[in-house]
XYZ file of C-alpha atoms in Angstrom:
356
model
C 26.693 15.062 42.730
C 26.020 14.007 46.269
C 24.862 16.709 49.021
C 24.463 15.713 52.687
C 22.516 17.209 55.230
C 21.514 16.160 59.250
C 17.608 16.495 60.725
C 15.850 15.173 63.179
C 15.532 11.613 62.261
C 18.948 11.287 61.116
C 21.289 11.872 58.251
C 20.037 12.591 54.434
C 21.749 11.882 51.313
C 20.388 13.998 48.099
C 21.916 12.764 44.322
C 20.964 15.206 41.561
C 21.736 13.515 38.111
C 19.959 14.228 34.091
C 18.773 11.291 32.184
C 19.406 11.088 28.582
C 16.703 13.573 27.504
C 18.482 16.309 29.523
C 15.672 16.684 32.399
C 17.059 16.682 35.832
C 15.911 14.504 38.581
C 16.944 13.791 42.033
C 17.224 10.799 44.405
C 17.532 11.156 48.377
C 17.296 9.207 51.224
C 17.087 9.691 54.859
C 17.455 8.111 58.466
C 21.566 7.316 58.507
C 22.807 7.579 61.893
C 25.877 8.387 60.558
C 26.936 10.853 57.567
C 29.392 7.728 57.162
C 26.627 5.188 56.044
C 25.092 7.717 53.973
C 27.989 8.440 52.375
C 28.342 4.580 51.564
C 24.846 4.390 50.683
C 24.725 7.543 48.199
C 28.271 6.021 46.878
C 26.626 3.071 45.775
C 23.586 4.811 43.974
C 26.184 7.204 42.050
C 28.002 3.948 40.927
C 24.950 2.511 39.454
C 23.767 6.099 37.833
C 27.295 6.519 36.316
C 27.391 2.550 35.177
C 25.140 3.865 32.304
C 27.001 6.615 31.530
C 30.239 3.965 30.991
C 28.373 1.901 29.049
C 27.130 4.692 27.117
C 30.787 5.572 26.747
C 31.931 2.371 25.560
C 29.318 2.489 22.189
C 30.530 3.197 18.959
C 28.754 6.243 17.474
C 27.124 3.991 14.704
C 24.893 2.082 17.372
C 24.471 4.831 19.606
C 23.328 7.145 17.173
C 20.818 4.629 15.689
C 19.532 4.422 19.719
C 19.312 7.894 19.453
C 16.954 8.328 16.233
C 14.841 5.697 17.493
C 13.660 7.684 20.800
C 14.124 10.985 19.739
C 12.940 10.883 16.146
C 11.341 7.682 14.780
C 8.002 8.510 16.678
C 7.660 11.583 15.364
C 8.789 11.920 11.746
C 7.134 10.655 8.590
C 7.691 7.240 7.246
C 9.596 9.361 4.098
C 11.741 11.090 6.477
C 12.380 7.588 8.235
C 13.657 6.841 5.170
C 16.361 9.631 4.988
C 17.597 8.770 8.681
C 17.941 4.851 7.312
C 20.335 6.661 4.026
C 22.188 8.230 6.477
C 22.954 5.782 8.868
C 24.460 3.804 5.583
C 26.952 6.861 5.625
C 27.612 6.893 9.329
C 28.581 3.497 9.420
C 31.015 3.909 6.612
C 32.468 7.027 7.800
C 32.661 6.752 11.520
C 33.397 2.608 11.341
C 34.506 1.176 14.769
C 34.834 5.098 16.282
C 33.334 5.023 19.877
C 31.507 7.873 20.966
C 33.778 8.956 23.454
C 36.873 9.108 20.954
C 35.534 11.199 18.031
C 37.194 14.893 17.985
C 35.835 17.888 16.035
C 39.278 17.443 13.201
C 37.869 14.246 12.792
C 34.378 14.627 11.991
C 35.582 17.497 9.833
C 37.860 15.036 8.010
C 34.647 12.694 7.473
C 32.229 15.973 6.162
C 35.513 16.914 3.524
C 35.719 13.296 2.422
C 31.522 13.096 2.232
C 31.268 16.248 0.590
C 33.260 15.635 -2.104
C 31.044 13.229 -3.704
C 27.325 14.025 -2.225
C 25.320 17.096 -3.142
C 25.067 19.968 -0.339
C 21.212 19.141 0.706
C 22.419 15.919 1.152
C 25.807 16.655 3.332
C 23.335 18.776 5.325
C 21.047 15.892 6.302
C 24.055 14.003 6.906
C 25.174 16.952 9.060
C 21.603 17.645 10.514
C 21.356 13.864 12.280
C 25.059 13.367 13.022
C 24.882 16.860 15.221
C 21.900 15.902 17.231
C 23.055 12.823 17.977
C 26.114 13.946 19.434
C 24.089 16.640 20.963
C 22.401 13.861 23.101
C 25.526 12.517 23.847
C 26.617 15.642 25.565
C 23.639 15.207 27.646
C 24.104 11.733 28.792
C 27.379 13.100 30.177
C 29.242 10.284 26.956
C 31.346 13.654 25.765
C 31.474 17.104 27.504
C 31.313 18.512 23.764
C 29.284 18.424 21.140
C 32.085 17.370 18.122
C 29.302 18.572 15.404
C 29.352 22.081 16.739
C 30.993 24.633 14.425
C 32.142 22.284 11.586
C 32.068 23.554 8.219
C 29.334 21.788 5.901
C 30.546 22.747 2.149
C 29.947 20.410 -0.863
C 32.755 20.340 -3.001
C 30.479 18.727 -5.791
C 29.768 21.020 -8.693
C 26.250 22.202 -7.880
C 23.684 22.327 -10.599
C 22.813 25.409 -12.582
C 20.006 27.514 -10.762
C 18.800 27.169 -14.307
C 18.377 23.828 -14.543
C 15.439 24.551 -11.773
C 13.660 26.597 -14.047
C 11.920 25.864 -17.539
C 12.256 28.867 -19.898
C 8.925 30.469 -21.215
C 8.803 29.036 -24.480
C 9.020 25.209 -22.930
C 6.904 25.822 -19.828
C 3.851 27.016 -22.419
C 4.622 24.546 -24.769
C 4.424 21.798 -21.973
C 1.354 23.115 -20.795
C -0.645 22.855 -24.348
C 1.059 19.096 -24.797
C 0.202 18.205 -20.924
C -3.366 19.206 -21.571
C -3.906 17.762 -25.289
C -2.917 14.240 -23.507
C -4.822 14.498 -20.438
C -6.611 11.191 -20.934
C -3.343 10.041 -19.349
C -2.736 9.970 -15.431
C 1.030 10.758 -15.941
C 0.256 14.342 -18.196
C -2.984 15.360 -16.596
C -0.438 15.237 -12.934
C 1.856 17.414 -15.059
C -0.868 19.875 -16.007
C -2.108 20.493 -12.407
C 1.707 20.650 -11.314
C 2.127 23.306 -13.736
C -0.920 25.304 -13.540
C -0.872 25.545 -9.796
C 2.674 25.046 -8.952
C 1.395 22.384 -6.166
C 3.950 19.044 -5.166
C 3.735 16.125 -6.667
C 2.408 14.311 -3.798
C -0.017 17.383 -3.164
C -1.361 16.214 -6.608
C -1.342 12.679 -6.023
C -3.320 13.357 -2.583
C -6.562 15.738 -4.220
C -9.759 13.582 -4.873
C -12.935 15.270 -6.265
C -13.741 16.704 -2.662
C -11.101 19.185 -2.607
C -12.261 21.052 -6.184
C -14.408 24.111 -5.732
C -16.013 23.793 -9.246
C -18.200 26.449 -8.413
C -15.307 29.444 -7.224
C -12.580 27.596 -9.097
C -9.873 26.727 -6.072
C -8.373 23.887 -5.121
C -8.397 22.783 -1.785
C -5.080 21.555 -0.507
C -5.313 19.326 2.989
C -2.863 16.180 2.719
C -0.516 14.492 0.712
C -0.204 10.972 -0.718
C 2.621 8.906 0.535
C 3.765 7.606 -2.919
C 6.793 5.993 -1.257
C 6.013 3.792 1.482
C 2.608 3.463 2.916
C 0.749 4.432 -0.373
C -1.902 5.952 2.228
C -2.656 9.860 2.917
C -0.267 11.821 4.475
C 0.239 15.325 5.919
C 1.008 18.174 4.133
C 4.789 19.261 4.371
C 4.415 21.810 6.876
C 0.825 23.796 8.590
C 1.697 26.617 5.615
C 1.339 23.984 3.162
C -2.436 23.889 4.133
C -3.670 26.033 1.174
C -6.059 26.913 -1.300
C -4.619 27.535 -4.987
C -6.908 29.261 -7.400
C -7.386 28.061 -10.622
C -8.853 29.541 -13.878
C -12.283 28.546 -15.925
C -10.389 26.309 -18.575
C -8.365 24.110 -15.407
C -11.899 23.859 -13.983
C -13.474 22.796 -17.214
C -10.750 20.183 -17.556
C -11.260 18.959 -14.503
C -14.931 18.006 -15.334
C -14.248 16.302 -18.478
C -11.293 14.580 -16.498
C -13.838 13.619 -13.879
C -16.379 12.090 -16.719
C -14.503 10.650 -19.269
C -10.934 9.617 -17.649
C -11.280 9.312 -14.044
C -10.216 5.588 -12.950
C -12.340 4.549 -10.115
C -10.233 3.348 -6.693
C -9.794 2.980 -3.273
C -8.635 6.243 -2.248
C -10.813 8.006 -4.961
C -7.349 9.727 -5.892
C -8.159 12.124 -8.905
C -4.738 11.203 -10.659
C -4.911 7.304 -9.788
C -2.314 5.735 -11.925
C 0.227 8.097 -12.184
C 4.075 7.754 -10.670
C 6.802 10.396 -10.178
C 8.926 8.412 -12.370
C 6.651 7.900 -15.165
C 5.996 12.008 -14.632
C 9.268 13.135 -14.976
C 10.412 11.012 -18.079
C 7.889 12.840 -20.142
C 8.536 16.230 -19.003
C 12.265 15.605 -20.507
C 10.415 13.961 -23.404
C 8.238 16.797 -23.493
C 11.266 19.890 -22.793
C 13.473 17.811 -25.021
C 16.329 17.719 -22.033
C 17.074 15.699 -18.722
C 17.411 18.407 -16.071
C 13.743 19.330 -15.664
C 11.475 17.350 -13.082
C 8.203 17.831 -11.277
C 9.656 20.252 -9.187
C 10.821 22.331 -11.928
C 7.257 22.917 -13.019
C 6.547 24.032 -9.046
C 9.270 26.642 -9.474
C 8.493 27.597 -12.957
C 5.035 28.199 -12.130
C 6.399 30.591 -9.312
C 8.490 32.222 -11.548
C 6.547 32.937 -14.276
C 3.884 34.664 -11.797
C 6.543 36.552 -10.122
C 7.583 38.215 -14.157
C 3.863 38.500 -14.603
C 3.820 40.874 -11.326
C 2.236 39.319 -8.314
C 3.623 40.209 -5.172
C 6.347 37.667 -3.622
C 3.897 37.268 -0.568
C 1.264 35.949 -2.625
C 3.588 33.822 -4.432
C 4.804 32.514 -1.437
C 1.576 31.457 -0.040
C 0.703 29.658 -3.454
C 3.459 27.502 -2.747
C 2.812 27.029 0.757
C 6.256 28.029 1.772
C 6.551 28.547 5.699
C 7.641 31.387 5.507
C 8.820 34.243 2.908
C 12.712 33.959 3.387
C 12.073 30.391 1.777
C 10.616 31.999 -1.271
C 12.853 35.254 -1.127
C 16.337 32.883 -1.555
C 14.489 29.827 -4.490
C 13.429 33.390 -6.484
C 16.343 36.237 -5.945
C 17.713 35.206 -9.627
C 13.537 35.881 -10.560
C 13.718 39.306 -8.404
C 17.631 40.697 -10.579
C 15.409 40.281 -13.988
C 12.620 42.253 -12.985
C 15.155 44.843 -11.650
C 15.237 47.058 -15.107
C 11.694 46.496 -15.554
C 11.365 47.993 -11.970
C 13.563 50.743 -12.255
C 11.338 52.012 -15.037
C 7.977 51.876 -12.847
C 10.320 53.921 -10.312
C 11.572 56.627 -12.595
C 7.611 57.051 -14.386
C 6.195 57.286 -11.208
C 7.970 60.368 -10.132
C 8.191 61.645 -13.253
C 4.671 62.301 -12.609
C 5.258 64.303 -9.596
């Protein structure tokens, strides 16, 4: 919008105008004799401000929202998480085809997360979700659409979830695993499930410890960084600054690790402590080892955390084992954990005034 004012050396023009990152700016311009020929001349500079904005308008959502990620996000996410803005521009493209910007309504994009959700899984809907939203959110910015579409659409898989218990390994397997894990530790692949289980770290925590990051002497585990098993095959961060941990571990873990050290290690680049071992080739011999196909990696993380939780230590403690930001993360993976130990709870309750 234009704003005109006379002084002393003639008449002033002032434009104020946001670029596409939302920050507002101004151009002015003084020294018209006229408020005429500033008019014409601030005329002419709104034309070429608002040129962008049409061209803007013009893109179909697919292109601009691929403009979008590469400003706003590719220089500051993970090569990983790269990877999940690449997956979902796959779906935008498919769902959104030849849809300009300027033309998508919020019944639409509603129609497109119904149709989506009823084949992909609800973390995945909510990625989809996630990127789509802040994309149009720039768009309201850039003055493309004067709302964002995104905003209050309902994000509901209609694909049969997976059993909570499918997360979780029951007692019997998770001990079992542990004793099999540790009698073939020779092998990358089982000696990566051990530490998993024993210290409910990531897999790509695991992959990222060399001998450095063992306290042999007060038995912890320092975690720092991840390995990026993916892409760069390099060190990474850790997930998040909570992630940044040390996990305790007990005298026979410790032990383990020093025959690991002097009788398995393999040698390399990195000096990775599990060198050799893959998340695929990991998780096909926890089934083999379980004896069914729902458990992974992760489900030794969460088993780990489960099985301490039944054992009695505190949620908060738990929480920073796992290097969860913060304890409503924990509080929602474990509330199925929290209903079994509520009978053994109401016991300690009723003894302890009983004893009043």
């Amino acid at each position: 919008m234009a704003f005109f004012r006379k002084l002393d050396s003639g008449w002033e023009y002032r434009i104020t105008y946001r670029d596409q990152s939302g920050k507002k700016h101004e151009k002015s311009k003084r020294g018209f004799k006229t408020k005429t020929l500033a008019k014409i001349a601030a005329s002419k500079v709104e034309s070429e401000l608002n040129s962008s904005v049409l061209e803007l308008m013009d893109m179909l959502f697919y292109d601009y929202s691929k403009q979008w990620a590469e400003v706003y996000k590719r220089p500051h996410v993970t090569a990983k998480t790269w990877q999940t803005y690449n997956k979902n521009f796959r779906h935008i493209k498919h769902y959104f085809g030849n849809k300009k910007v300027k033309d998508i309504t919020h019944t639409f994009y509603q129609q497109v997360l119904n149709d989506f959700g009823a084949l992909a899984a609800q973390q995945t809907l909510d990625k989809f979700h996630y990127q789509v939203k802040g994309a149009a959110k720039a768009a309201v910015r850039d003055g493309v659409i004067k709302y964002n579409f995104a905003e209050g659409a309902i994000v509901k898989s209609q694909k049969p979830r997976r059993a909570k218990e499918d997360m979780f390994l029951e007692e019997n397997e998770y001990l079992h695993l542990i004793d099999v894990a540790r009698s073939k530790m020779k092998y990358a692949s089982y000696f990566t499930i051990y530490l998993i289980a024993v210290t409910g770290m990531r897999f790509a925590e695991v992959q990222g410890l060399t001998w450095k990051d063992i306290d042999f002497e007060s038995g912890f585990i320092d975690i720092n960084k991840t390995f990026d098993y993916t892409i760069s095959q390099e060190f990474a961060p850790t997930k998040n600054e909570a992630s940044i941990r040390k996990v305790p571990v007990d005298n026979r873990t410790i032990e383990l690790l020093k025959v690991y050290k002097n009788d398995y290690y393999q040698p390399n680049r990195l000096e990775r402590i599990c060198f050799g071992a893959s998340n695929n080739a990991t998780n096909k011999a926890i089934k083999k080892m379980v004896g069914r196909t729902a458990p992974t990696n992760h489900s030794l993380r969460h088993t780990y955390a489960s099985y301490l939780i039944f054992k009695g230590v505190d949620l908060i403690s738990v929480s920073q084992l796992l290097g969860h930001e913060n304890l409503n993360i924990t509080l929602k993976i474990y509330a199925h954990q929290l209903e079994k130990l509520k009978e053994k709870n109401d016991r300690v309750v009723k003894d302890i005034f009983s004893k009043i």
